[in-house]
Amino acid sequence: MENINREHPEYATKKAMWKQYRALYSGGERLRVDAADYLVRRQMEPAAVYQERLNRVFYENYIGSIVDWYAATLMRREPMLQFEGNDGGAKTFYNVFSDDCDLKGTNLHEFFRQRFAQTLVCGKSFVVVDFPRATGPALNRAEEDASGRSRAYLTEYSADEVINWNYDQSGGLDWVVIRTSCLQQSKVTDAKWEKETRWIYYDRENFQVYRKAGEGQAIELIDEGPHGLAGLHRVPVFEMKVSEGLWLTNKAALLQLEHFNKSNALSWALTMGLFATPVIYSEREWNQTAGESYYIQLGPQDRFGWTEPEGKVFQIAADNLVRLKDEIYRVCYLMNQAGSALGEQRMSGLAKQRDFSVTQEVLRAYGDAVKDTMKQVLRAIAEARQDGVSIDVSGMDEFDIGDFGNELDDARKLLEMGIVSETLKKQVFKKLAFKYLCDARQEIKNRVAEEIDGQ
């Protein structure tokens, strides 16, 4: 129990970074509350001035828009799930599972879209496969299904919730510790809110749940036993991860922070410039009060005026903000979406087309990462349930609205070549049908696939 809260050295190094990246992605009130962590205080700046700048802080959130654009574009069409085999009961289960994969009403497509967005923010995210707890063994598969113990479901965890882990020599997880916290209202008469922390330990066969309720309380073991994948001798935690080059928030975070500080500095300077300062040119001692309800008396040789900035540095700062915004989009492979007049002038039509092709290749790489994680999760569930089906995941490789018409033409040309292969013909028909029916329920897709196989 003393060691359950121990943090992995990599986690200890990155947890502050993950907090910053989440704030840059979310923006809004979340960033404003912790603005002192991100708005740089000038050397010798008075505390009252810095506090006023904090009160007036604002944030132009480019990273959040970029991450959500990638998530929406990648998952615009649902991934195609294909179940091959004669196990009707298993196919019925996956129809239900694809519509509600976490027992909270979230469909599989939306669940992995959220996991993908968090992967772009933190570099990785985690999915746990679990089964309902049951007392006593089931006599047969029908009793197992009827009791609900074979109803697999998924639970999501972010990178900053997985605090410790260990890998074996082959690179697979040997054990992992997950820590979560939430506010719980006590059931006593005063009904105080207390912070409850839980730790979940998974190894290849067992799990343990620890709990600490309130400050000053001891950590206690509240549950333990074999987990859902104990029969496979594997940890039920699956990681979705992207490479350093495809970790968008890590590439753009420093640029976004620089833009944040300079845009706030420029806004503050412009605001202060609106309040012009009076200037008195006089050789005699000046002790009069100037203001809206006062008057000043000048001598024959005295002069009165106002001072204001010339604005040259303001123009330089404004141009630099445009360049920083373009650079944020460039490092995220979205230069064609920067939208600045300067960016439009720099890029020819061929360059724009080439830049969008780069964006599509990046999207395909993201699609491969998502599909690989989905395959691992679904195949582990099928193996744990001993389903008589083989599972494959495809799609997420075309992102242009007009792609489906082109695919129809390509499929027609392929079939007209006269290749004698019924398997090829069926796979082409299923791919086209699944893409056209991407928003249909999995039950309909399975029925269409069975009818195509039965032709």
CSV table of C-alpha atoms in Angstrom, one decimal:
chain,number,residue,atom,x,y,z
A,1,MET,CA,0.0,0.0,0.0
A,2,GLU,CA,2.9,2.3,0.6
A,3,ASN,CA,4.3,1.6,-2.9
A,4,ILE,CA,1.0,1.8,-4.8
A,5,ASN,CA,1.3,5.6,-5.1
A,6,ARG,CA,4.9,5.5,-6.4
A,7,GLU,CA,5.3,7.3,-9.8
A,8,HIS,CA,7.4,6.1,-12.7
A,9,PRO,CA,10.3,8.4,-13.5
A,10,GLU,CA,8.9,9.1,-17.0
A,11,TYR,CA,5.6,10.0,-15.4
A,12,ALA,CA,7.2,12.4,-12.9
A,13,THR,CA,9.0,14.1,-15.7
A,14,LYS,CA,6.0,14.6,-18.0
A,15,LYS,CA,3.0,15.3,-15.6
A,16,ALA,CA,3.6,19.0,-15.5
A,17,MET,CA,3.9,19.1,-19.3
A,18,TRP,CA,0.6,17.1,-19.7
A,19,LYS,CA,-1.1,19.6,-17.5
A,20,GLN,CA,0.1,22.5,-19.7
A,21,TYR,CA,-0.8,20.7,-22.9
A,22,ARG,CA,-4.3,20.0,-21.6
A,23,ALA,CA,-4.7,23.7,-20.7
A,24,LEU,CA,-3.5,24.8,-24.2
A,25,TYR,CA,-5.9,22.4,-25.8
A,26,SER,CA,-8.9,23.4,-23.7
A,27,GLY,CA,-8.3,27.1,-23.4
A,28,GLY,CA,-11.2,29.2,-22.1
A,29,GLU,CA,-11.8,29.3,-18.3
A,30,ARG,CA,-9.4,26.4,-17.7
A,31,LEU,CA,-6.4,28.4,-19.0
A,32,ARG,CA,-7.6,31.7,-17.5
A,33,VAL,CA,-7.7,30.3,-14.0
A,34,ASP,CA,-4.0,29.2,-14.3
A,35,ALA,CA,-2.9,32.1,-16.5
A,36,ALA,CA,-0.1,33.0,-14.1
A,37,ASP,CA,1.6,29.7,-15.1
A,38,TYR,CA,1.7,30.8,-18.7
A,39,LEU,CA,1.7,34.6,-18.9
A,40,VAL,CA,5.3,35.7,-18.4
A,41,ARG,CA,5.8,38.5,-15.9
A,42,ARG,CA,8.2,41.2,-17.1
A,43,GLN,CA,11.3,42.0,-15.1
A,44,MET,CA,10.6,44.4,-12.3
A,45,GLU,CA,6.9,44.6,-13.3
A,46,PRO,CA,4.8,45.9,-10.5
A,47,ALA,CA,2.5,43.3,-8.9
A,48,ALA,CA,-0.6,45.4,-9.4
A,49,VAL,CA,0.1,45.8,-13.2
A,50,TYR,CA,0.8,42.1,-13.6
A,51,GLN,CA,-2.4,41.3,-11.8
A,52,GLU,CA,-4.4,43.6,-14.0
A,53,ARG,CA,-2.8,41.9,-17.1
A,54,LEU,CA,-3.9,38.5,-15.6
A,55,ASN,CA,-7.4,39.8,-15.2
A,56,ARG,CA,-7.5,40.9,-18.9
A,57,VAL,CA,-5.9,37.8,-20.3
A,58,PHE,CA,-7.3,36.2,-23.5
A,59,TYR,CA,-6.2,33.2,-25.5
A,60,GLU,CA,-6.5,32.5,-29.3
A,61,ASN,CA,-6.7,28.7,-29.3
A,62,TYR,CA,-5.2,27.3,-32.5
A,63,ILE,CA,-4.1,24.0,-31.0
A,64,GLY,CA,-7.6,23.0,-29.9
A,65,SER,CA,-9.0,23.7,-33.3
A,66,ILE,CA,-6.3,21.8,-35.1
A,67,VAL,CA,-6.6,18.7,-32.9
A,68,ASP,CA,-10.4,18.7,-33.2
A,69,TRP,CA,-10.2,19.1,-37.0
A,70,TYR,CA,-7.9,16.1,-37.3
A,71,ALA,CA,-10.2,14.0,-35.0
A,72,ALA,CA,-13.3,15.0,-36.9
A,73,THR,CA,-11.8,14.6,-40.4
A,74,LEU,CA,-10.2,11.2,-39.5
A,75,MET,CA,-13.4,9.8,-38.1
A,76,ARG,CA,-15.8,11.5,-40.5
A,77,ARG,CA,-16.6,8.0,-41.8
A,78,GLU,CA,-16.9,5.2,-39.3
A,79,PRO,CA,-14.2,2.6,-39.4
A,80,MET,CA,-15.4,-0.6,-41.1
A,81,LEU,CA,-15.6,-3.6,-38.8
A,82,GLN,CA,-15.6,-7.0,-40.5
A,83,PHE,CA,-16.6,-10.2,-38.6
A,84,GLU,CA,-15.9,-13.4,-40.5
A,85,GLY,CA,-17.3,-16.6,-39.2
A,86,ASN,CA,-20.5,-18.5,-38.5
A,87,ASP,CA,-20.8,-17.6,-34.8
A,88,GLY,CA,-24.2,-15.8,-34.9
A,89,GLY,CA,-24.2,-15.2,-31.1
A,90,ALA,CA,-20.8,-13.4,-31.3
A,91,LYS,CA,-22.0,-11.2,-34.1
A,92,THR,CA,-25.0,-10.2,-32.1
A,93,PHE,CA,-22.8,-9.3,-29.2
A,94,TYR,CA,-20.6,-7.1,-31.4
A,95,ASN,CA,-23.7,-5.4,-32.8
A,96,VAL,CA,-24.6,-4.3,-29.3
A,97,PHE,CA,-21.0,-3.6,-28.3
A,98,SER,CA,-20.4,-1.3,-31.3
A,99,ASP,CA,-23.5,0.8,-30.2
A,100,ASP,CA,-22.6,0.9,-26.5
A,101,CYS,CA,-19.0,-0.1,-25.8
A,102,ASP,CA,-18.6,1.5,-22.3
A,103,LEU,CA,-22.0,0.8,-20.7
A,104,LYS,CA,-22.6,4.5,-20.9
A,105,GLY,CA,-24.2,4.7,-24.3
A,106,THR,CA,-21.0,5.6,-26.2
A,107,ASN,CA,-20.7,3.9,-29.6
A,108,LEU,CA,-17.3,2.5,-30.6
A,109,HIS,CA,-16.7,5.1,-33.2
A,110,GLU,CA,-17.1,8.0,-30.8
A,111,PHE,CA,-15.2,6.3,-28.0
A,112,PHE,CA,-12.1,6.0,-30.2
A,113,ARG,CA,-12.5,9.5,-31.6
A,114,GLN,CA,-12.2,10.8,-28.1
A,115,ARG,CA,-9.2,8.6,-27.4
A,116,PHE,CA,-7.5,9.8,-30.6
A,117,ALA,CA,-8.0,13.5,-29.7
A,118,GLN,CA,-6.4,12.8,-26.3
A,119,THR,CA,-3.6,11.0,-28.0
A,120,LEU,CA,-2.8,14.1,-30.1
A,121,VAL,CA,-2.8,16.2,-26.9
A,122,CYS,CA,-0.7,14.0,-24.6
A,123,GLY,CA,1.0,11.7,-27.1
A,124,LYS,CA,-0.8,8.6,-25.8
A,125,SER,CA,-4.0,7.4,-24.2
A,126,PHE,CA,-5.2,4.1,-22.7
A,127,VAL,CA,-8.1,1.7,-23.0
A,128,VAL,CA,-8.9,-1.0,-20.4
A,129,VAL,CA,-11.0,-4.1,-21.4
A,130,ASP,CA,-13.1,-5.3,-18.5
A,131,PHE,CA,-16.0,-7.7,-17.8
A,132,PRO,CA,-18.7,-7.5,-15.1
A,133,ARG,CA,-17.9,-9.3,-11.8
A,134,ALA,CA,-19.8,-12.5,-11.1
A,135,THR,CA,-20.0,-14.9,-8.2
A,136,GLY,CA,-19.5,-18.5,-9.0
A,137,PRO,CA,-18.6,-20.2,-12.3
A,138,ALA,CA,-21.0,-20.5,-15.2
A,139,LEU,CA,-22.1,-24.0,-16.2
A,140,ASN,CA,-22.2,-23.2,-20.0
A,141,ARG,CA,-21.9,-20.4,-22.5
A,142,ALA,CA,-25.7,-19.7,-22.5
A,143,GLU,CA,-25.6,-19.2,-18.7
A,144,GLU,CA,-22.6,-17.0,-19.0
A,145,ASP,CA,-24.4,-14.8,-21.6
A,146,ALA,CA,-27.6,-14.7,-19.6
A,147,SER,CA,-25.9,-13.6,-16.4
A,148,GLY,CA,-24.2,-10.7,-18.3
A,149,ARG,CA,-20.6,-11.8,-17.3
A,150,SER,CA,-19.6,-12.1,-21.0
A,151,ARG,CA,-20.6,-8.5,-21.7
A,152,ALA,CA,-17.2,-6.9,-22.3
A,153,TYR,CA,-16.9,-3.1,-22.0
A,154,LEU,CA,-14.2,-0.5,-22.3
A,155,THR,CA,-12.9,2.1,-19.9
A,156,GLU,CA,-10.8,5.1,-20.9
A,157,TYR,CA,-7.8,6.6,-19.0
A,158,SER,CA,-5.7,9.5,-19.9
A,159,ALA,CA,-1.9,9.6,-20.0
A,160,ASP,CA,-1.7,11.5,-16.7
A,161,GLU,CA,-3.8,8.8,-14.9
A,162,VAL,CA,-1.4,5.9,-15.6
A,163,ILE,CA,1.3,6.6,-13.0
A,164,ASN,CA,3.5,3.5,-13.0
A,165,TRP,CA,4.2,0.5,-15.2
A,166,ASN,CA,6.7,-2.1,-16.2
A,167,TYR,CA,7.5,-3.9,-19.5
A,168,ASP,CA,8.8,-7.4,-20.0
A,169,GLN,CA,11.7,-8.3,-22.2
A,170,SER,CA,9.4,-8.6,-25.3
A,171,GLY,CA,8.0,-5.1,-24.8
A,172,GLY,CA,4.6,-6.1,-23.5
A,173,LEU,CA,3.1,-4.7,-20.3
A,174,ASP,CA,4.0,-6.7,-17.2
A,175,TRP,CA,1.9,-4.6,-14.8
A,176,VAL,CA,0.5,-1.1,-14.6
A,177,VAL,CA,-1.0,1.2,-11.9
A,178,ILE,CA,-3.8,3.7,-12.7
A,179,ARG,CA,-4.7,6.5,-10.3
A,180,THR,CA,-7.9,8.5,-10.5
A,181,SER,CA,-9.4,11.2,-8.2
A,182,CYS,CA,-12.8,12.7,-7.8
A,183,LEU,CA,-15.0,14.6,-5.3
A,184,GLN,CA,-17.4,12.5,-3.3
A,185,GLN,CA,-20.1,13.7,-0.9
A,186,SER,CA,-20.1,11.9,2.4
A,187,LYS,CA,-23.3,10.2,3.5
A,188,VAL,CA,-23.2,11.6,7.0
A,189,THR,CA,-25.4,14.5,8.2
A,190,ASP,CA,-22.9,17.3,7.4
A,191,ALA,CA,-22.6,15.9,3.8
A,192,LYS,CA,-19.1,17.3,3.2
A,193,TRP,CA,-17.3,17.0,-0.1
A,194,GLU,CA,-14.1,15.0,0.1
A,195,LYS,CA,-11.5,14.1,-2.4
A,196,GLU,CA,-11.4,10.4,-3.1
A,197,THR,CA,-8.4,8.8,-4.7
A,198,ARG,CA,-8.4,5.3,-6.2
A,199,TRP,CA,-5.6,3.1,-7.5
A,200,ILE,CA,-6.1,0.2,-9.8
A,201,TYR,CA,-3.3,-2.3,-10.2
A,202,TYR,CA,-3.3,-4.8,-13.1
A,203,ASP,CA,-0.9,-7.5,-13.8
A,204,ARG,CA,-1.2,-10.4,-16.2
A,205,GLU,CA,-3.8,-12.3,-14.2
A,206,ASN,CA,-5.1,-10.2,-11.3
A,207,PHE,CA,-6.3,-6.7,-10.3
A,208,GLN,CA,-6.4,-4.8,-7.0
A,209,VAL,CA,-8.3,-1.7,-6.2
A,210,TYR,CA,-7.1,0.7,-3.4
A,211,ARG,CA,-8.9,3.6,-2.0
A,212,LYS,CA,-8.2,6.7,0.1
A,213,ALA,CA,-11.1,8.9,1.2
A,214,GLY,CA,-10.3,12.3,2.5
A,215,GLU,CA,-7.1,13.9,3.7
A,216,GLY,CA,-5.3,12.1,6.5
A,217,GLN,CA,-7.0,8.8,5.8
A,218,ALA,CA,-5.0,5.6,5.2
A,219,ILE,CA,-5.0,3.8,1.9
A,220,GLU,CA,-7.0,0.6,2.0
A,221,LEU,CA,-7.5,-2.4,-0.3
A,222,ILE,CA,-11.2,-2.6,-1.2
A,223,ASP,CA,-11.3,-5.2,-4.0
A,224,GLU,CA,-9.1,-7.8,-5.8
A,225,GLY,CA,-9.4,-10.9,-8.0
A,226,PRO,CA,-8.7,-12.1,-11.5
A,227,HIS,CA,-9.5,-9.7,-14.3
A,228,GLY,CA,-11.2,-10.4,-17.7
A,229,LEU,CA,-8.1,-11.3,-19.6
A,230,ALA,CA,-6.5,-13.5,-17.0
A,231,GLY,CA,-7.1,-16.5,-19.2
A,232,LEU,CA,-5.0,-15.0,-21.9
A,233,HIS,CA,-2.2,-14.1,-19.3
A,234,ARG,CA,-2.1,-10.5,-20.4
A,235,VAL,CA,-2.6,-7.1,-18.9
A,236,PRO,CA,-6.0,-5.7,-20.0
A,237,VAL,CA,-4.6,-2.2,-20.7
A,238,PHE,CA,-4.1,-1.1,-24.4
A,239,GLU,CA,-2.2,2.0,-25.4
A,240,MET,CA,-2.9,4.2,-28.3
A,241,LYS,CA,0.2,6.1,-29.2
A,242,VAL,CA,1.7,8.3,-32.0
A,243,SER,CA,5.3,9.0,-32.8
A,244,GLU,CA,7.1,12.2,-31.7
A,245,GLY,CA,6.7,13.7,-35.2
A,246,LEU,CA,2.9,13.1,-35.2
A,247,TRP,CA,2.4,14.4,-31.6
A,248,LEU,CA,0.8,17.7,-32.7
A,249,THR,CA,0.5,19.5,-29.3
A,250,ASN,CA,4.2,18.8,-28.5
A,251,LYS,CA,5.2,20.3,-31.8
A,252,ALA,CA,3.1,23.4,-31.5
A,253,ALA,CA,2.9,24.1,-27.7
A,254,LEU,CA,5.9,26.5,-27.5
A,255,LEU,CA,4.7,28.4,-30.5
A,256,GLN,CA,1.3,28.7,-29.0
A,257,LEU,CA,2.7,29.9,-25.7
A,258,GLU,CA,4.8,32.5,-27.5
A,259,HIS,CA,1.8,33.7,-29.5
A,260,PHE,CA,-0.2,33.8,-26.2
A,261,ASN,CA,2.3,36.1,-24.5
A,262,LYS,CA,2.9,38.4,-27.4
A,263,SER,CA,-0.8,38.8,-28.3
A,264,ASN,CA,-1.5,39.7,-24.7
A,265,ALA,CA,1.4,42.1,-24.5
A,266,LEU,CA,0.3,43.8,-27.7
A,267,SER,CA,-3.3,44.0,-26.5
A,268,TRP,CA,-2.1,45.6,-23.2
A,269,ALA,CA,0.1,48.1,-25.0
A,270,LEU,CA,-2.7,49.1,-27.3
A,271,THR,CA,-5.1,49.5,-24.4
A,272,MET,CA,-2.6,51.7,-22.5
A,273,GLY,CA,-2.0,53.7,-25.6
A,274,LEU,CA,-5.7,54.7,-25.6
A,275,PHE,CA,-5.2,56.6,-22.4
A,276,ALA,CA,-2.9,59.4,-23.5
A,277,THR,CA,-0.6,61.1,-21.0
A,278,PRO,CA,-0.6,64.9,-20.7
A,279,VAL,CA,2.8,66.6,-21.2
A,280,ILE,CA,3.6,70.1,-19.9
A,281,TYR,CA,6.6,72.0,-21.4
A,282,SER,CA,7.6,74.6,-18.8
A,283,GLU,CA,10.7,75.9,-17.1
A,284,ARG,CA,8.9,76.8,-13.9
A,285,GLU,CA,7.8,74.4,-11.1
A,286,TRP,CA,4.6,72.6,-11.9
A,287,ASN,CA,2.2,71.8,-9.1
A,288,GLN,CA,-1.3,72.1,-10.7
A,289,THR,CA,-3.7,69.1,-10.9
A,290,ALA,CA,-4.8,68.0,-14.3
A,291,GLY,CA,-8.1,66.1,-15.0
A,292,GLU,CA,-11.6,66.3,-16.3
A,293,SER,CA,-12.9,68.5,-13.5
A,294,TYR,CA,-9.8,70.8,-13.3
A,295,TYR,CA,-8.2,73.5,-15.4
A,296,ILE,CA,-4.5,74.4,-15.9
A,297,GLN,CA,-2.9,77.8,-16.2
A,298,LEU,CA,0.0,78.2,-18.5
A,299,GLY,CA,2.5,81.0,-18.8
A,300,PRO,CA,3.3,82.8,-22.1
A,301,GLN,CA,6.2,80.5,-22.9
A,302,ASP,CA,4.6,77.3,-21.6
A,303,ARG,CA,3.2,74.6,-23.9
A,304,PHE,CA,0.8,71.7,-23.4
A,305,GLY,CA,0.5,68.4,-25.3
A,306,TRP,CA,-0.2,64.7,-25.3
A,307,THR,CA,2.2,61.7,-25.7
A,308,GLU,CA,1.4,58.5,-27.5
A,309,PRO,CA,3.5,55.7,-29.0
A,310,GLU,CA,4.4,56.0,-32.7
A,311,GLY,CA,3.2,52.5,-33.4
A,312,LYS,CA,6.2,51.0,-35.2
A,313,VAL,CA,6.8,48.3,-32.6
A,314,PHE,CA,3.0,47.6,-32.7
A,315,GLN,CA,3.2,46.8,-36.4
A,316,ILE,CA,6.3,44.6,-35.9
A,317,ALA,CA,4.4,42.7,-33.1
A,318,ALA,CA,1.3,42.3,-35.3
A,319,ASP,CA,3.3,40.9,-38.2
A,320,ASN,CA,5.1,38.5,-35.8
A,321,LEU,CA,1.8,37.2,-34.5
A,322,VAL,CA,0.7,36.4,-38.0
A,323,ARG,CA,4.0,34.5,-38.6
A,324,LEU,CA,3.6,32.6,-35.4
A,325,LYS,CA,0.1,31.6,-36.3
A,326,ASP,CA,1.3,30.4,-39.7
A,327,GLU,CA,4.1,28.4,-38.1
A,328,ILE,CA,1.6,26.7,-35.7
A,329,TYR,CA,-0.4,25.5,-38.7
A,330,ARG,CA,2.8,24.6,-40.7
A,331,VAL,CA,4.3,22.3,-38.0
A,332,CYS,CA,0.8,20.6,-37.8
A,333,TYR,CA,0.8,19.9,-41.5
A,334,LEU,CA,-2.1,22.4,-42.1
A,335,MET,CA,-0.4,25.3,-43.8
A,336,ASN,CA,-3.3,25.5,-46.3
A,337,GLN,CA,-5.6,26.3,-43.4
A,338,ALA,CA,-3.6,29.2,-41.9
A,339,GLY,CA,-5.8,31.6,-43.8
A,340,SER,CA,-3.5,34.7,-43.7
A,341,ALA,CA,-3.0,36.9,-46.7
A,342,LEU,CA,0.7,36.5,-46.4
A,343,GLY,CA,0.4,32.7,-46.5
A,344,GLU,CA,-1.9,32.8,-49.5
A,345,GLN,CA,0.7,34.9,-51.4
A,346,ARG,CA,3.6,32.7,-50.6
A,347,MET,CA,1.9,29.4,-51.8
A,348,SER,CA,1.2,28.6,-55.4
A,349,GLY,CA,-1.7,26.4,-56.5
A,350,LEU,CA,0.7,23.4,-56.9
A,351,ALA,CA,2.2,24.1,-53.5
A,352,LYS,CA,-1.3,24.1,-51.9
A,353,GLN,CA,-2.2,20.8,-53.6
A,354,ARG,CA,1.1,19.3,-52.4
A,355,ASP,CA,0.5,20.6,-48.9
A,356,PHE,CA,-3.0,19.0,-48.7
A,357,SER,CA,-1.5,15.7,-50.0
A,358,VAL,CA,0.9,15.8,-47.0
A,359,THR,CA,-2.0,16.4,-44.7
A,360,GLN,CA,-3.8,13.3,-46.2
A,361,GLU,CA,-0.7,11.2,-45.6
A,362,VAL,CA,-0.6,12.3,-42.0
A,363,LEU,CA,-4.3,11.5,-41.6
A,364,ARG,CA,-3.6,8.0,-43.0
A,365,ALA,CA,-0.8,7.5,-40.5
A,366,TYR,CA,-3.2,8.5,-37.7
A,367,GLY,CA,-5.8,6.1,-39.2
A,368,ASP,CA,-3.3,3.2,-39.0
A,369,ALA,CA,-2.7,4.0,-35.3
A,370,VAL,CA,-6.4,4.0,-34.5
A,371,LYS,CA,-7.1,0.9,-36.5
A,372,ASP,CA,-4.2,-1.0,-34.9
A,373,THR,CA,-5.5,-0.2,-31.4
A,374,MET,CA,-9.1,-1.1,-32.3
A,375,LYS,CA,-7.9,-4.5,-33.7
A,376,GLN,CA,-5.9,-5.3,-30.5
A,377,VAL,CA,-8.9,-4.4,-28.3
A,378,LEU,CA,-11.5,-6.3,-30.4
A,379,ARG,CA,-9.4,-9.4,-30.9
A,380,ALA,CA,-8.5,-9.6,-27.2
A,381,ILE,CA,-12.2,-9.5,-26.4
A,382,ALA,CA,-13.0,-12.2,-29.0
A,383,GLU,CA,-10.2,-14.4,-27.6
A,384,ALA,CA,-11.3,-13.9,-24.0
A,385,ARG,CA,-15.0,-14.7,-24.9
A,386,GLN,CA,-13.8,-17.6,-27.2
A,387,ASP,CA,-15.9,-16.2,-30.1
A,388,GLY,CA,-15.8,-18.1,-33.4
A,389,VAL,CA,-15.1,-15.0,-35.5
A,390,SER,CA,-12.1,-13.3,-37.0
A,391,ILE,CA,-12.1,-9.5,-36.8
A,392,ASP,CA,-10.6,-6.9,-39.1
A,393,VAL,CA,-10.8,-3.1,-39.1
A,394,SER,CA,-10.4,-1.1,-42.2
A,395,GLY,CA,-11.3,2.4,-43.6
A,396,MET,CA,-10.0,5.8,-42.4
A,397,ASP,CA,-7.9,6.2,-45.4
A,398,GLU,CA,-9.9,8.5,-47.7
A,399,PHE,CA,-10.8,12.0,-46.5
A,400,ASP,CA,-12.1,13.9,-49.6
A,401,ILE,CA,-15.9,14.3,-50.0
A,402,GLY,CA,-15.6,13.4,-53.6
A,403,ASP,CA,-13.6,10.2,-53.0
A,404,PHE,CA,-16.6,7.8,-53.0
A,405,GLY,CA,-17.4,8.6,-56.7
A,406,ASN,CA,-13.8,8.0,-57.6
A,407,GLU,CA,-13.8,4.8,-55.7
A,408,LEU,CA,-16.9,3.6,-57.6
A,409,ASP,CA,-15.1,4.3,-60.9
A,410,ASP,CA,-11.9,2.5,-59.7
A,411,ALA,CA,-13.9,-0.5,-58.5
A,412,ARG,CA,-15.8,-0.7,-61.8
A,413,LYS,CA,-12.5,-0.6,-63.8
A,414,LEU,CA,-11.1,-3.3,-61.5
A,415,LEU,CA,-14.0,-5.6,-62.0
A,416,GLU,CA,-14.1,-5.0,-65.8
A,417,MET,CA,-10.5,-6.4,-66.0
A,418,GLY,CA,-12.0,-9.8,-65.9
A,419,ILE,CA,-10.1,-11.2,-62.9
A,420,VAL,CA,-11.6,-14.6,-62.1
A,421,SER,CA,-11.9,-14.3,-58.3
A,422,GLU,CA,-15.1,-14.4,-56.4
A,423,THR,CA,-13.3,-13.4,-53.2
A,424,LEU,CA,-12.0,-10.2,-54.9
A,425,LYS,CA,-15.4,-9.4,-56.1
A,426,LYS,CA,-17.0,-9.9,-52.7
A,427,GLN,CA,-14.3,-7.8,-50.9
A,428,VAL,CA,-14.8,-5.0,-53.4
A,429,PHE,CA,-18.5,-5.0,-52.9
A,430,LYS,CA,-18.2,-5.1,-49.1
A,431,LYS,CA,-15.7,-2.2,-49.1
A,432,LEU,CA,-18.0,0.0,-51.2
A,433,ALA,CA,-21.1,-1.0,-49.2
A,434,PHE,CA,-19.5,-0.3,-45.8
A,435,LYS,CA,-18.2,3.1,-46.9
A,436,TYR,CA,-21.6,4.1,-48.3
A,437,LEU,CA,-23.3,2.8,-45.1
A,438,CYS,CA,-20.7,4.2,-42.7
A,439,ASP,CA,-23.4,5.7,-40.4
A,440,ALA,CA,-25.5,2.5,-40.3
A,441,ARG,CA,-25.7,0.2,-37.3
A,442,GLN,CA,-23.3,-2.6,-37.2
A,443,GLU,CA,-26.1,-5.1,-37.4
A,444,ILE,CA,-27.1,-3.8,-40.8
A,445,LYS,CA,-23.5,-3.9,-42.0
A,446,ASN,CA,-23.1,-7.5,-40.9
A,447,ARG,CA,-26.3,-8.5,-42.6
A,448,VAL,CA,-25.1,-6.8,-45.9
A,449,ALA,CA,-21.8,-8.7,-45.6
A,450,GLU,CA,-23.5,-12.0,-45.1
A,451,GLU,CA,-25.8,-11.4,-48.1
A,452,ILE,CA,-22.8,-10.5,-50.3
A,453,ASP,CA,-20.9,-13.6,-49.1
A,454,GLY,CA,-24.1,-15.7,-49.9
A,455,GLN,CA,-24.3,-14.5,-53.5
